[in-house]
Coordinates of N, CA, C and O and ligand atoms in Angstrom, one line a residue:
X27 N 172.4 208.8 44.2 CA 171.7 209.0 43.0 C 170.7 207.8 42.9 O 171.0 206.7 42.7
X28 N 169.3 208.3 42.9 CA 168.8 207.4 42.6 C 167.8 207.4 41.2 O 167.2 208.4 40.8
X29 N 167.7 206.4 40.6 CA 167.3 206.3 39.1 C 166.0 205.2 39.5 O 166.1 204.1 40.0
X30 N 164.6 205.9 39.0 CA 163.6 204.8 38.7 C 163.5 204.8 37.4 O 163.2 205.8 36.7
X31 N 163.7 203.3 36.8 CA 162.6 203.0 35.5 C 161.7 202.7 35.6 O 161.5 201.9 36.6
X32 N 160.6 203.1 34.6 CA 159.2 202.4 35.0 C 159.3 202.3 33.2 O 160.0 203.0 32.5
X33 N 158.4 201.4 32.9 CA 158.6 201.1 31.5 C 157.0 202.1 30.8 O 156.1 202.3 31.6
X34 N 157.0 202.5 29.6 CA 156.0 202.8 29.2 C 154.7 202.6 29.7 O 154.4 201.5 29.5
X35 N 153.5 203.6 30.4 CA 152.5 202.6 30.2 C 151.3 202.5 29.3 O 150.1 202.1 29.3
X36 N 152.2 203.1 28.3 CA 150.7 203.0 26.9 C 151.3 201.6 26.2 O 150.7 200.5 26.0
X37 N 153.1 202.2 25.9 CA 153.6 200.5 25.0 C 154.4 199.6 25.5 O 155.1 198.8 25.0
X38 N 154.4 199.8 26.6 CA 155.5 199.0 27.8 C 156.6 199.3 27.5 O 157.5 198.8 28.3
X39 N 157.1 200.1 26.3 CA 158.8 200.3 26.0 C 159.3 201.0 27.6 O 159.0 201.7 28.6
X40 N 160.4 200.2 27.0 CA 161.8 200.6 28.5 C 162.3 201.7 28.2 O 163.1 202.2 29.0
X41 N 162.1 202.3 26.8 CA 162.5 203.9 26.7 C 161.2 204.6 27.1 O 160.0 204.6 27.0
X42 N 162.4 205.4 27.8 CA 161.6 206.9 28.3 C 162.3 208.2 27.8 O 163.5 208.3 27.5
X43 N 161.4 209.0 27.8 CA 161.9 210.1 27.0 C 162.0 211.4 27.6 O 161.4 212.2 27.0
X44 N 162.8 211.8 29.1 CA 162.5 212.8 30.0 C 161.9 213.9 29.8 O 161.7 214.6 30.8
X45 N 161.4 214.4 28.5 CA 160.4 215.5 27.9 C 158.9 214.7 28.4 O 158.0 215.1 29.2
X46 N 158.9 213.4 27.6 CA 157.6 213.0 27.7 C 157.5 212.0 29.0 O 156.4 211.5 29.0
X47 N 158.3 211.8 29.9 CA 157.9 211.4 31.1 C 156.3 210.8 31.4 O 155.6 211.2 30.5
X48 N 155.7 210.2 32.1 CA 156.6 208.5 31.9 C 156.3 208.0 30.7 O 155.9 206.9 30.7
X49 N 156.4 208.6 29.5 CA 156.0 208.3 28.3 C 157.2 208.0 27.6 O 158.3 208.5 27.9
X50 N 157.0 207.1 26.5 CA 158.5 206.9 26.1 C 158.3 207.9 24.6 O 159.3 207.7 24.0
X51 N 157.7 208.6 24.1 CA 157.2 209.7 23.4 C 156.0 210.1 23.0 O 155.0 209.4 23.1
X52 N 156.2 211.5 22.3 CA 155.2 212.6 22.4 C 153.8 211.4 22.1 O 152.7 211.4 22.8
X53 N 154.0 210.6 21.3 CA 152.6 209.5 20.3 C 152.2 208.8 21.4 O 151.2 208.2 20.9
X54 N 152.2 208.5 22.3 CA 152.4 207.4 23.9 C 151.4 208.6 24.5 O 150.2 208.6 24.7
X55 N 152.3 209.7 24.8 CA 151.7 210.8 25.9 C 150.6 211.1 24.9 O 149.7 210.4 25.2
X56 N 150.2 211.9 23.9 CA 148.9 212.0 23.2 C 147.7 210.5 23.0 O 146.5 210.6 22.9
X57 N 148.5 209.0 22.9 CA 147.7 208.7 23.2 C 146.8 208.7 24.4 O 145.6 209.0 24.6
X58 N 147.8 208.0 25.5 CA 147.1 208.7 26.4 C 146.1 209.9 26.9 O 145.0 209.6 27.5
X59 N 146.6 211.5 26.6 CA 145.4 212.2 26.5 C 144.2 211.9 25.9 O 143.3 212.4 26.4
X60 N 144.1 211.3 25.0 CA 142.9 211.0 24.0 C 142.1 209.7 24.7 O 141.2 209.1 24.0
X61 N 142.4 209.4 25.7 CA 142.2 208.1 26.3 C 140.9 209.0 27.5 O 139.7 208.9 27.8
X62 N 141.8 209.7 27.7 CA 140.9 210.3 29.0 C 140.1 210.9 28.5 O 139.0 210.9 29.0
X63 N 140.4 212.0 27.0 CA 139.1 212.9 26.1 C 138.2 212.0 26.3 O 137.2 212.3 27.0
X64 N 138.4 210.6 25.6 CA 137.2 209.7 25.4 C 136.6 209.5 26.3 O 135.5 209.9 26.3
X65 N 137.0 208.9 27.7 CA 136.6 208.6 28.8 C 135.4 209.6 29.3 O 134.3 209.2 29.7
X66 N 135.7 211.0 29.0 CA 134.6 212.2 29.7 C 133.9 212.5 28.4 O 133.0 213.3 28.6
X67 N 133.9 212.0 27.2 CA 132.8 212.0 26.3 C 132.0 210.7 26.3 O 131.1 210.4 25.4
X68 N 132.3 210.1 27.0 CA 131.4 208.4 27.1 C 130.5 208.6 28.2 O 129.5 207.9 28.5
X69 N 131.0 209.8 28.8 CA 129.5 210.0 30.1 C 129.3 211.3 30.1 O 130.1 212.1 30.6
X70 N 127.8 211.8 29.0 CA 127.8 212.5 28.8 C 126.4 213.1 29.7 O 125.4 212.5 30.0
X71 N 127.0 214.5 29.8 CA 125.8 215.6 30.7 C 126.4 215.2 31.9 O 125.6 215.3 32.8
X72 N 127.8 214.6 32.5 CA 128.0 214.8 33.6 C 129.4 215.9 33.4 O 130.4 215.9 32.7
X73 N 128.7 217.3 35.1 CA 129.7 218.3 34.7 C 130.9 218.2 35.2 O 131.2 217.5 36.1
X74 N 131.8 218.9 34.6 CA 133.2 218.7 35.7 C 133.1 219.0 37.2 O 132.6 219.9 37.8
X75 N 133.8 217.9 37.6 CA 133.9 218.2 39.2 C 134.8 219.0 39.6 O 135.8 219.0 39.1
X76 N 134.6 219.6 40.4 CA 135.4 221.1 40.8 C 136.4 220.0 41.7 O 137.5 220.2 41.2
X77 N 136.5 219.3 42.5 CA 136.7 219.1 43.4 C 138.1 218.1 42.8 O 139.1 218.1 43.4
X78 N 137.6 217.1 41.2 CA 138.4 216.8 40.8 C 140.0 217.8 40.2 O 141.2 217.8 40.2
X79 N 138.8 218.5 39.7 CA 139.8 219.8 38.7 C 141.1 220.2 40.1 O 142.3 220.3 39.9
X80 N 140.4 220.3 41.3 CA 141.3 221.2 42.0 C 142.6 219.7 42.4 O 143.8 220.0 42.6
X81 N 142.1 218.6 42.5 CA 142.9 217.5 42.9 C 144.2 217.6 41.8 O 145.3 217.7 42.3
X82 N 143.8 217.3 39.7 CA 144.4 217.7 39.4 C 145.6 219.1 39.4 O 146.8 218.8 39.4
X83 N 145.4 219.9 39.5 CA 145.9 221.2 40.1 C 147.3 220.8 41.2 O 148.3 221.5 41.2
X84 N 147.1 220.0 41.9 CA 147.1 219.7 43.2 C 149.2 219.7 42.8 O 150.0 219.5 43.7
Ligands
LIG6 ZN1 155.3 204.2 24.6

């Protein structure tokens, strides 16, 4: 059996919450998403990369 902790990486908490993985909950994992929204609205008129989308996917 092996067990990794990794602690939060939005609030460093040492709880994790196996739904929200590696998030220690849903508020952690949403911020997060909203991290990256912002990130692709700070560089605007560039289009999605297919090549990324497909890595995603991956
Ligand atoms: Zn957290």
């Amino acid at each position: 059996m092996s067990e990794t902790k990794r602690p939060c990486p939005i609030c460093k908490s040492s709880v994790q919450t196996p739904e929200y993985k590696p998030f220690c909950s849903a508020r952690c994992r949403d911020k997060d998403l909203n991290r990256w929204f912002n990130d692709g609205y700070a560089l605007p008129g560039r289009p999605a990369d297919p090549e990324e989308i497909a890595r995603e996917q991956d």
